Amino acid sequence: MRKLIITLFSGLCLILALNPAFAQVTEFGMIKGTILTINGDALSEAQVCLYRVESGSPFRREYWRMCDFFSRTGADGSFSEIIPAGEYYMLATKKLSGENPGPPIDAGDPTWPAWDSREIKTYMVTSEGATNIGVISGAVPFKEEWLPAGKTAIEGKVLLKDGTPAEGVLVYASTDPQIQNLVYISDRRTGFDGKYIVRVDEDGEYYVRAVGASKPVEKATVQMGEVTRGIDIRVKENPSSRWDRTKEDKKQQ
C-alpha cells in the first residue's frame, strides 16, 4: 500500500510540475478507510468509486455512472487514494463474476452502501490532512430491485467489422465529446445479440462509444423520457481480443 501511495504522489508531482497553472487552482487530499461486509468480513479486491457531489447522486436508480475517481481495496478491505479536494459520494463493489469491479453492478455483487438506505453519506476531502472514514461495515448483496430503470436512454447494437454482434462490450455515453466528464455506462455488457442500452440523466446531444470502436464516437440526440434507438457502433475485429471468445480459445491461436 505504501508503494502505491508513493507512486500516486509521484505522478501527481509530475502533473503539477508540467502544468503550474493546474497546481495553482487544484488542491489534493487523501481519503482512506476500510470496508467490511455486513458479516464483518473484509470487502477485498473491490472497487471504491468516488463521485463529485456537484455532478449529482449516483444512487438515483435511473442510470449507471462511471466513477470520477476510484481506488481498490486490499485483502483486508482497506484503501487509500489521493484525489482533488471536494465533497464526494462513495460506492464500493466487488464482482462475483471475477470481472473488473465497478459499475455496472450485477444482482448479488457485494456492495456498499445498501441502496435502500434512507441517507447516503458524503465525504469531504481537503488538502489539510487525510480524510479517514475509519472502518465501515454493511456491504450487502446488490438487489435486483436496485437496478437502474430510467426511461431516458440510448439503445443500439455493437457490431464487429463483418456485421456480426460483438459480445461482452460495455458502451459509454456523455455530453462531453471526449467522453471524460459525467460518463454514463450501459446496463450490462452486450450479449450474443450485441444489444446495449445506456440510461442517461437528461435530454440533449450525447457522444457514444465502445472500447475498440473503429469510429471515435457516435452521436445521439436524446429526448427526456424517451429511448433513442438505432445508435449502432462498429468495433474493429481483432481475433486476439474478440469478446465472444474464451481465454482458452485465445491461447490456441
Coordinates of C-alpha atoms in Angstrom, one line a residue:
M1 CA 0.0 0.0 0.0
R2 CA 2.9 2.4 0.9
K3 CA 4.4 1.7 -2.6
L4 CA 1.1 2.6 -4.2
I5 CA 0.8 5.8 -2.3
I6 CA 4.3 6.8 -3.2
T7 CA 3.6 6.1 -6.9
L8 CA 0.4 8.1 -6.9
F9 CA 2.1 11.0 -5.2
S10 CA 5.0 10.9 -7.7
G11 CA 2.5 11.0 -10.5
L12 CA 0.7 14.0 -9.1
C13 CA 4.0 15.8 -8.6
L14 CA 4.9 15.2 -12.3
I15 CA 1.5 16.6 -13.4
L16 CA 1.9 19.7 -11.2
A17 CA 5.5 20.3 -12.4
L18 CA 4.4 20.1 -16.1
N19 CA 1.3 22.3 -15.5
P20 CA 1.9 25.1 -12.9
A21 CA -1.4 26.7 -13.7
F22 CA -3.2 23.5 -12.7
A23 CA -1.2 23.4 -9.4
Q24 CA -2.4 26.9 -8.6
V25 CA -6.1 26.1 -8.9
T26 CA -6.3 22.5 -7.8
E27 CA -5.7 21.2 -4.3
F28 CA -5.4 17.5 -3.4
G29 CA -6.2 15.4 -0.4
M30 CA -6.3 11.8 0.7
I31 CA -9.2 9.6 1.6
K32 CA -8.7 6.3 3.3
G33 CA -10.6 3.7 5.2
T34 CA -11.6 0.0 5.5
I35 CA -14.8 -1.6 4.2
L36 CA -16.4 -4.7 5.6
T37 CA -19.4 -6.8 4.7
I38 CA -22.5 -7.0 6.9
N39 CA -21.0 -10.1 8.4
G40 CA -17.7 -8.3 9.3
D41 CA -15.6 -9.9 6.6
A42 CA -13.2 -7.7 4.5
L43 CA -14.6 -6.5 1.2
S44 CA -11.4 -7.4 -0.5
E45 CA -10.4 -6.7 -4.1
A46 CA -13.3 -4.3 -4.5
Q47 CA -13.5 -1.1 -6.4
V48 CA -14.2 2.1 -4.5
C49 CA -15.9 4.6 -6.7
L50 CA -15.8 8.3 -5.8
Y51 CA -18.3 10.7 -7.4
R52 CA -18.2 14.5 -7.1
V53 CA -21.3 15.6 -5.3
E54 CA -21.7 18.6 -7.7
S55 CA -22.2 16.1 -10.6
G56 CA -25.3 14.6 -8.9
S57 CA -26.0 11.4 -7.0
P58 CA -25.1 8.0 -8.5
F59 CA -27.7 6.3 -6.3
R60 CA -30.9 7.5 -8.1
R61 CA -31.6 4.1 -9.7
E62 CA -32.0 5.8 -13.1
Y63 CA -28.6 5.1 -14.7
W64 CA -25.1 3.8 -14.2
R65 CA -22.3 6.3 -14.0
M66 CA -18.6 5.9 -14.4
C67 CA -16.5 6.8 -11.3
D68 CA -15.0 10.2 -11.2
F69 CA -12.1 8.7 -9.3
F70 CA -11.5 5.2 -8.0
S71 CA -9.4 3.1 -5.7
R72 CA -9.2 -0.6 -4.9
T73 CA -9.3 -2.4 -1.6
G74 CA -6.7 -4.8 -0.4
A75 CA -7.0 -8.2 1.2
D76 CA -8.1 -6.6 4.5
G77 CA -10.7 -4.3 2.8
S78 CA -8.6 -1.1 3.3
F79 CA -8.0 1.5 0.6
S80 CA -6.4 5.0 0.2
E81 CA -6.4 7.4 -2.7
I82 CA -5.2 10.9 -3.4
I83 CA -7.8 12.9 -5.3
P84 CA -8.8 16.6 -5.9
A85 CA -10.2 18.3 -2.8
G86 CA -14.0 18.4 -2.7
E87 CA -17.1 16.6 -1.5
Y88 CA -17.8 13.0 -2.7
Y89 CA -20.3 10.2 -2.7
M90 CA -18.7 6.8 -2.3
L91 CA -19.7 3.4 -3.7
A92 CA -17.8 0.1 -3.2
T93 CA -18.5 -3.1 -5.1
K94 CA -16.9 -6.5 -5.8
K95 CA -17.8 -8.6 -8.9
L96 CA -18.7 -12.2 -8.1
S97 CA -18.2 -13.0 -11.8
G98 CA -14.5 -12.2 -11.4
E99 CA -14.6 -9.3 -13.9
N100 CA -13.0 -6.0 -13.1
P101 CA -15.1 -4.4 -10.3
G102 CA -17.2 -1.3 -10.5
P103 CA -20.4 -0.3 -12.3
P104 CA -22.5 -1.7 -13.8
I105 CA -23.2 -3.9 -10.8
D106 CA -25.0 -7.3 -11.1
A107 CA -27.6 -8.6 -8.7
G108 CA -25.8 -10.4 -5.9
D109 CA -22.5 -8.5 -6.1
P110 CA -21.3 -7.4 -2.6
T111 CA -21.9 -3.6 -2.5
W112 CA -21.6 -0.7 0.0
P113 CA -23.8 1.2 0.9
A114 CA -27.1 -0.6 0.7
W115 CA -29.2 1.4 -1.9
D116 CA -32.3 1.3 0.3
S117 CA -30.6 3.3 2.9
R118 CA -32.6 6.4 3.9
E119 CA -29.5 8.6 4.0
I120 CA -26.5 8.4 1.7
K121 CA -23.4 9.9 3.3
T122 CA -20.9 12.2 1.6
Y123 CA -17.2 12.7 2.4
M124 CA -15.3 15.9 2.4
V125 CA -11.7 15.7 1.1
T126 CA -9.3 18.6 1.9
S127 CA -5.7 19.4 1.5
E128 CA -5.3 19.9 5.3
G129 CA -5.0 16.3 6.1
A130 CA -6.2 12.8 5.3
T131 CA -9.9 12.1 5.4
N132 CA -10.1 8.8 7.4
I133 CA -13.5 7.3 7.2
G134 CA -12.5 4.6 9.6
V135 CA -13.9 1.0 9.4
I136 CA -17.3 0.8 7.6
S137 CA -19.3 -2.4 7.8
G138 CA -22.5 -3.2 6.0
A139 CA -21.7 -4.3 2.4
V140 CA -24.6 -6.4 1.3
P141 CA -25.5 -8.3 -1.9
F142 CA -26.8 -5.9 -4.6
K143 CA -30.6 -6.4 -5.0
E144 CA -32.2 -6.7 -8.4
E145 CA -34.7 -4.0 -7.4
W146 CA -31.9 -1.5 -7.2
L147 CA -31.0 -1.9 -10.9
P148 CA -31.5 1.3 -12.9
A149 CA -34.8 1.7 -14.6
G150 CA -34.6 5.3 -16.1
K151 CA -36.7 5.9 -19.2
T152 CA -34.3 8.4 -20.9
A153 CA -31.8 6.2 -22.8
I154 CA -29.7 5.4 -25.9
E155 CA -30.1 2.0 -27.5
G156 CA -28.4 0.1 -30.3
K157 CA -26.0 -2.7 -31.2
V158 CA -22.3 -3.2 -31.0
L159 CA -21.2 -4.9 -34.2
L160 CA -17.9 -6.3 -35.5
K161 CA -16.4 -5.2 -38.8
D162 CA -18.1 -8.1 -40.6
G163 CA -21.5 -7.1 -39.2
T164 CA -21.8 -9.9 -36.6
P165 CA -22.7 -8.9 -33.0
A166 CA -19.9 -8.2 -30.6
E167 CA -20.4 -9.8 -27.2
G168 CA -19.1 -8.7 -23.8
V169 CA -18.7 -5.0 -24.6
L170 CA -19.5 -2.0 -22.4
V171 CA -20.8 1.2 -24.0
Y172 CA -20.2 4.7 -22.7
A173 CA -22.1 8.0 -23.3
S174 CA -21.5 11.6 -22.3
T175 CA -22.4 15.1 -23.4
D176 CA -18.6 15.7 -23.4
P177 CA -17.2 14.9 -26.9
Q178 CA -14.1 13.5 -25.2
I179 CA -16.3 11.2 -23.0
Q180 CA -14.4 12.2 -19.9
N181 CA -16.8 14.2 -17.8
L182 CA -20.1 12.7 -16.3
V183 CA -19.9 9.4 -18.2
Y184 CA -22.8 7.0 -18.3
I185 CA -22.3 3.3 -18.7
S186 CA -24.5 0.6 -20.3
D187 CA -26.7 -1.5 -18.1
R188 CA -24.5 -4.5 -18.8
R189 CA -22.1 -5.9 -21.3
T190 CA -23.5 -6.8 -24.6
G191 CA -24.8 -10.4 -25.0
F192 CA -24.8 -12.7 -28.0
D193 CA -27.1 -10.2 -29.9
G194 CA -24.8 -7.2 -29.4
K195 CA -27.6 -5.1 -27.9
Y196 CA -26.9 -2.4 -25.4
I197 CA -28.8 0.4 -23.5
V198 CA -27.2 3.4 -21.8
R199 CA -29.6 5.3 -19.5
V200 CA -28.8 9.0 -19.0
D201 CA -29.9 11.8 -16.8
E202 CA -31.4 14.4 -19.1
D203 CA -32.1 15.2 -22.8
G204 CA -29.5 16.7 -25.1
E205 CA -26.8 15.6 -27.6
Y206 CA -24.7 12.7 -26.4
Y207 CA -21.5 11.1 -27.7
V208 CA -21.5 7.3 -27.6
R209 CA -18.6 4.9 -27.9
A210 CA -17.3 1.4 -27.1
V211 CA -13.7 0.3 -26.5
G212 CA -12.2 -0.8 -29.8
A213 CA -14.7 1.3 -31.9
S214 CA -13.5 1.9 -35.5
K215 CA -15.1 5.4 -35.2
P216 CA -14.2 7.5 -32.2
V217 CA -17.8 8.4 -31.3
E218 CA -21.3 8.1 -32.5
K219 CA -23.8 11.0 -31.8
A220 CA -27.3 10.6 -30.4
T221 CA -30.0 13.2 -29.7
V222 CA -32.0 12.3 -26.7
Q223 CA -35.4 13.5 -25.6
M224 CA -36.4 13.4 -21.9
G225 CA -38.4 10.3 -21.1
E226 CA -37.7 8.6 -24.4
V227 CA -35.3 6.0 -25.8
T228 CA -33.2 7.0 -28.8
R229 CA -32.8 3.7 -30.8
G230 CA -30.7 2.6 -33.7
I231 CA -27.3 4.0 -32.5
D232 CA -25.1 1.1 -33.7
I233 CA -21.4 1.1 -33.0
R234 CA -18.8 -0.7 -35.1
V235 CA -15.8 -2.2 -33.4
K236 CA -12.6 -3.4 -35.0
E237 CA -12.4 -7.1 -35.5
N238 CA -9.3 -8.3 -33.7
P239 CA -9.1 -12.1 -33.4
S240 CA -6.7 -11.9 -30.5
S241 CA -9.2 -9.9 -28.4
R242 CA -12.6 -10.9 -29.7
W243 CA -15.1 -10.5 -26.9
D244 CA -17.0 -13.7 -27.9
R245 CA -14.0 -16.0 -27.4
T246 CA -13.0 -17.6 -24.2
K247 CA -9.5 -17.4 -22.8
E248 CA -8.9 -21.0 -23.9
D249 CA -9.8 -20.1 -27.5
K250 CA -7.3 -17.2 -27.4
K251 CA -4.5 -19.4 -26.1
Q252 CA -4.9 -21.8 -29.0
Q253 CA -4.3 -19.0 -31.6

